[in-house]
Short mmCIF file of C-alpha atoms in Angstrom, two decimals:
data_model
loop_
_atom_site.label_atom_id
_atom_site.label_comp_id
_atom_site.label_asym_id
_atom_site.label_seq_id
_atom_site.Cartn_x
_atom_site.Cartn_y
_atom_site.Cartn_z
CA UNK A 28 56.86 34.87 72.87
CA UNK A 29 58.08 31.39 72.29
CA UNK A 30 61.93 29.98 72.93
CA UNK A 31 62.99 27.00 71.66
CA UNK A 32 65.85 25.32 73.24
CA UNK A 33 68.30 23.01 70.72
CA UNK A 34 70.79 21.10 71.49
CA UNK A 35 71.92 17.14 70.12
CA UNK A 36 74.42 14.61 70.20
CA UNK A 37 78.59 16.31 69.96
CA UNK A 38 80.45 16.39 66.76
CA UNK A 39 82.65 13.47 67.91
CA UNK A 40 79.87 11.38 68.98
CA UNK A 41 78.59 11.70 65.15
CA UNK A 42 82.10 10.63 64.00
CA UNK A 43 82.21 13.99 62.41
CA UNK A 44 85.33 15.96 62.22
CA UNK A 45 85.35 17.97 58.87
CA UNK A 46 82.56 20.37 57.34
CA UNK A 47 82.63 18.34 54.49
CA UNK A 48 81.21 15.07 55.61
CA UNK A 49 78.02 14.53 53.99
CA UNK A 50 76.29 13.37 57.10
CA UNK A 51 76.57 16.97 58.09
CA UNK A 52 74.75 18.21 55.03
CA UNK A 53 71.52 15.50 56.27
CA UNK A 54 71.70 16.93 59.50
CA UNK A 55 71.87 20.34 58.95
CA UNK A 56 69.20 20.01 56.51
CA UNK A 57 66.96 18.59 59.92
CA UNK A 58 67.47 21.11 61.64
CA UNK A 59 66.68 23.86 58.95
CA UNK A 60 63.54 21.80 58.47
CA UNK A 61 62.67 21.63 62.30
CA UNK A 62 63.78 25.12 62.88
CA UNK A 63 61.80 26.61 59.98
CA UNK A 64 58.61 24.71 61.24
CA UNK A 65 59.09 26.13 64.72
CA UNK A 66 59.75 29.73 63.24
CA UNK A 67 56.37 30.11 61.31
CA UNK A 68 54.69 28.83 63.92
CA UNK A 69 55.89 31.94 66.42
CA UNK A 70 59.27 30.65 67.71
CA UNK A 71 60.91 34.17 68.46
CA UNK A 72 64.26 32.97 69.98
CA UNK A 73 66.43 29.74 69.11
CA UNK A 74 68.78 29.57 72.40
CA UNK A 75 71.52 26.93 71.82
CA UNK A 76 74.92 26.07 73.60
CA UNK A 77 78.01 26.12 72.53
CA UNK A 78 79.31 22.28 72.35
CA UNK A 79 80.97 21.03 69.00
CA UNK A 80 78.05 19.44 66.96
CA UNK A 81 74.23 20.11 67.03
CA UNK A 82 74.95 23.24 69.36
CA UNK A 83 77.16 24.98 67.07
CA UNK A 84 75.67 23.79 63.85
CA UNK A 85 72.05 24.57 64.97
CA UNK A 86 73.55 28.42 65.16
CA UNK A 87 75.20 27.86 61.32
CA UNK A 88 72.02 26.75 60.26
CA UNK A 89 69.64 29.67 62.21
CA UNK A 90 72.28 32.34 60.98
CA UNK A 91 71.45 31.20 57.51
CA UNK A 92 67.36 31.16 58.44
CA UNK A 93 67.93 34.18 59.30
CA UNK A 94 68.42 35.70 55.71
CA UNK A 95 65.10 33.89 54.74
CA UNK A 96 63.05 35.59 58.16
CA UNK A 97 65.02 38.56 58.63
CA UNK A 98 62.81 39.79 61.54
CA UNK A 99 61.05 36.86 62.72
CA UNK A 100 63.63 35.63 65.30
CA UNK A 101 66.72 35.72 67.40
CA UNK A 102 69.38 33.50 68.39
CA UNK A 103 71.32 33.26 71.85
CA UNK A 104 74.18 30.72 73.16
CA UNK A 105 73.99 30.12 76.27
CA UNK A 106 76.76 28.46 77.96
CA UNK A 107 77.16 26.75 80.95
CA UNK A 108 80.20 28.51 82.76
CA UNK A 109 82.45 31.19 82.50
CA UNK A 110 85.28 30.50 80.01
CA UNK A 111 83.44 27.42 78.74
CA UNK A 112 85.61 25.76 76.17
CA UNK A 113 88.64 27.43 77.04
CA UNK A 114 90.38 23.90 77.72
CA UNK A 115 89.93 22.75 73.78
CA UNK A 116 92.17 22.83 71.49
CA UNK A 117 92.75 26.00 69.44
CA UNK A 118 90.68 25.41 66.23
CA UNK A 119 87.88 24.35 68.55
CA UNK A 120 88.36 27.11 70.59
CA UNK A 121 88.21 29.26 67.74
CA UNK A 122 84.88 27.81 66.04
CA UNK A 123 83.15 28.18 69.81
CA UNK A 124 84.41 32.11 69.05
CA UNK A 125 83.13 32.26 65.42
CA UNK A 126 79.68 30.26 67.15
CA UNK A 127 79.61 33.31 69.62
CA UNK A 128 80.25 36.05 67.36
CA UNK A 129 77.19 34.99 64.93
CA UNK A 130 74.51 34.78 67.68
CA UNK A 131 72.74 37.67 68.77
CA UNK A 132 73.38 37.19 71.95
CA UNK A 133 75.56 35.15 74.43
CA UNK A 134 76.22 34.68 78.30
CA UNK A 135 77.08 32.36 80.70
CA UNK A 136 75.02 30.93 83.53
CA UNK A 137 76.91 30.89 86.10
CA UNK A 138 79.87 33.83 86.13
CA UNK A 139 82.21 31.38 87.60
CA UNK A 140 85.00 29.39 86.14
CA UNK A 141 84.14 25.23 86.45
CA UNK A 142 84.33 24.20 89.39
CA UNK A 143 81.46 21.17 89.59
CA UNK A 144 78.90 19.33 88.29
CA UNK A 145 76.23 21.00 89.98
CA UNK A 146 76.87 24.03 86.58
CA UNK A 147 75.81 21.61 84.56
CA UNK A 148 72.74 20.94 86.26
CA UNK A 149 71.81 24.48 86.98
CA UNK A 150 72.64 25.40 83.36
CA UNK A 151 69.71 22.49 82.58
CA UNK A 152 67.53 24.15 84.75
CA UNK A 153 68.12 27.85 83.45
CA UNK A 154 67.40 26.52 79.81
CA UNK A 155 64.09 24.47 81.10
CA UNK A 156 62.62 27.70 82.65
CA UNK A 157 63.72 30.41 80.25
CA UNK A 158 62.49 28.37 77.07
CA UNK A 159 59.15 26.83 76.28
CA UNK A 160 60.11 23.61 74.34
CA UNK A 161 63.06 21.72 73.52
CA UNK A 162 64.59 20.23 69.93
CA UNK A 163 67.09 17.46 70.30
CA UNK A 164 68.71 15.66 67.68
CA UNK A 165 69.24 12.59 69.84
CA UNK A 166 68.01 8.78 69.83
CA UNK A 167 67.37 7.51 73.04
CA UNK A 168 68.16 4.09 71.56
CA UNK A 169 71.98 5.63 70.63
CA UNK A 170 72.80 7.42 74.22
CA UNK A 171 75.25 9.72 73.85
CA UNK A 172 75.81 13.45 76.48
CA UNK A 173 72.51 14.40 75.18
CA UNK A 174 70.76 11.60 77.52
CA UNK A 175 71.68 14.33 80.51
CA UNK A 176 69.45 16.91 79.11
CA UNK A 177 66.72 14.35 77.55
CA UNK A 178 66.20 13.48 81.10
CA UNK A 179 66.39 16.48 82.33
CA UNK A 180 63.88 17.17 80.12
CA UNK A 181 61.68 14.36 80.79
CA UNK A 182 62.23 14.98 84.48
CA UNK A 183 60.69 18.73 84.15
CA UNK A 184 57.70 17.59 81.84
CA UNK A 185 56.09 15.70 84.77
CA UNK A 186 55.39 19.19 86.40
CA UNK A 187 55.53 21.22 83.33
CA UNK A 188 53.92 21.40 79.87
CA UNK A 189 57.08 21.74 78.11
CA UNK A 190 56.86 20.09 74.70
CA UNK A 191 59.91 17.97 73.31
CA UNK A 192 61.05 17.20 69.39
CA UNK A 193 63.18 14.55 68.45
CA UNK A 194 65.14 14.17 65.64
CA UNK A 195 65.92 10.43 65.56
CA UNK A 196 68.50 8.41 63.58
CA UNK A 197 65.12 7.24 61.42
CA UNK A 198 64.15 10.79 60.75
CA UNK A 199 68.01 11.48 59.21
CA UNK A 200 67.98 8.57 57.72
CA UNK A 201 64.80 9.17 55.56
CA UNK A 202 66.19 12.49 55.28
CA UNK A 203 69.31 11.36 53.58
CA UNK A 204 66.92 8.95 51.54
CA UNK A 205 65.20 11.70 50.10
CA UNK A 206 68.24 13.33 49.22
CA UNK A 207 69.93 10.61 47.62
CA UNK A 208 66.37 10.38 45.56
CA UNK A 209 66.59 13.92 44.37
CA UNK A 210 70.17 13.65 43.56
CA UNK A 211 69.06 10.39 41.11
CA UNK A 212 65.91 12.11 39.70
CA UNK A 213 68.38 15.21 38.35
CA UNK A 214 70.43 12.65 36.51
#
């Protein structure tokens, strides 16, 4: 059995906002890449949160991977605290719902409402030692909330062989340089 943990930089830390923006299409196709990779080489579960960004697009993009290995994996959010992401707005509220509602299964951590810090760090912990590797889309030169679980990560791989992927702002970047070649070379 082999769990991957994903999780990346937030939507808003992207400057993302619609599902139009063409950065999303680069990213999404990283992690479809990364994810695919990870899946034909035994990855049975893909266990995500549910922030806006990589957390909720890594679950658009393993619902879709899903058609393509219908038996080959499954997908949980995990999130951190009971009622997580019941302070956002509405529409974010509701695309944490529709985030929930495609996974095959979700839960929280801890079965208490927020009430400190210390959630955060024991929903770290829970995804270090129920997963065997991690896959950030993060750039440690480009910090963003992501740096919490990147050393978090870094933290547990002194004592632990726990593998770590990066997808870097090089790595999209040649990504969206391929892309742009393929869309010349059909014109």
């Amino acid at each position: 059995m082999s769990r991957v943990w994903v999780s990346g930089y937030r939507s808003y830390e992207l400057g993302i906002f619609q599902n139009d923006d063409p950065k999303l299409k680069i990213i999404k196709q990283a992690l479809s890449d990364q994810l695919s990779q990870l899946i034909e080489s035994g990855c049975d579960w893909i266990i995500t949160g549910g922030q806006l960004g990589i957390e909720q697009w890594t679950v658009d993009v393993a619902k879709e991977l899903q058609q393509k290995y219908p038996h080959e994996f499954q997908l949980a959010v995990m999130l951190p605290f009971k009622k997580f992401g019941s302070n956002w707005n509405e529409d974010n509220q509701a695309k944490l719902n529709q985030t929930i509602t495609k996974s095959d299964f979700s839960d929280s951590v801890s079965n208490h409402l927020y009430d400190s810090p210390k959630q955060l760090k024991n929903y770290q912990r829970f995804m270090l030692t129920h997963t065997d590797q991690a896959l950030l889309v993060y750039d440690p030169e480009n910090e963003g909330k992501t740096k919490y679980d990147y050393q978090a990560i870094q933290q547990f791989q002194q004592s632990h062989a726990y593998p770590l992927q990066l997808i870097d702002f090089d790595q999209l970047q040649d990504i969206a340089d391929d892309y742009e070649r393929n869309l010349n070379d059909d014109f």
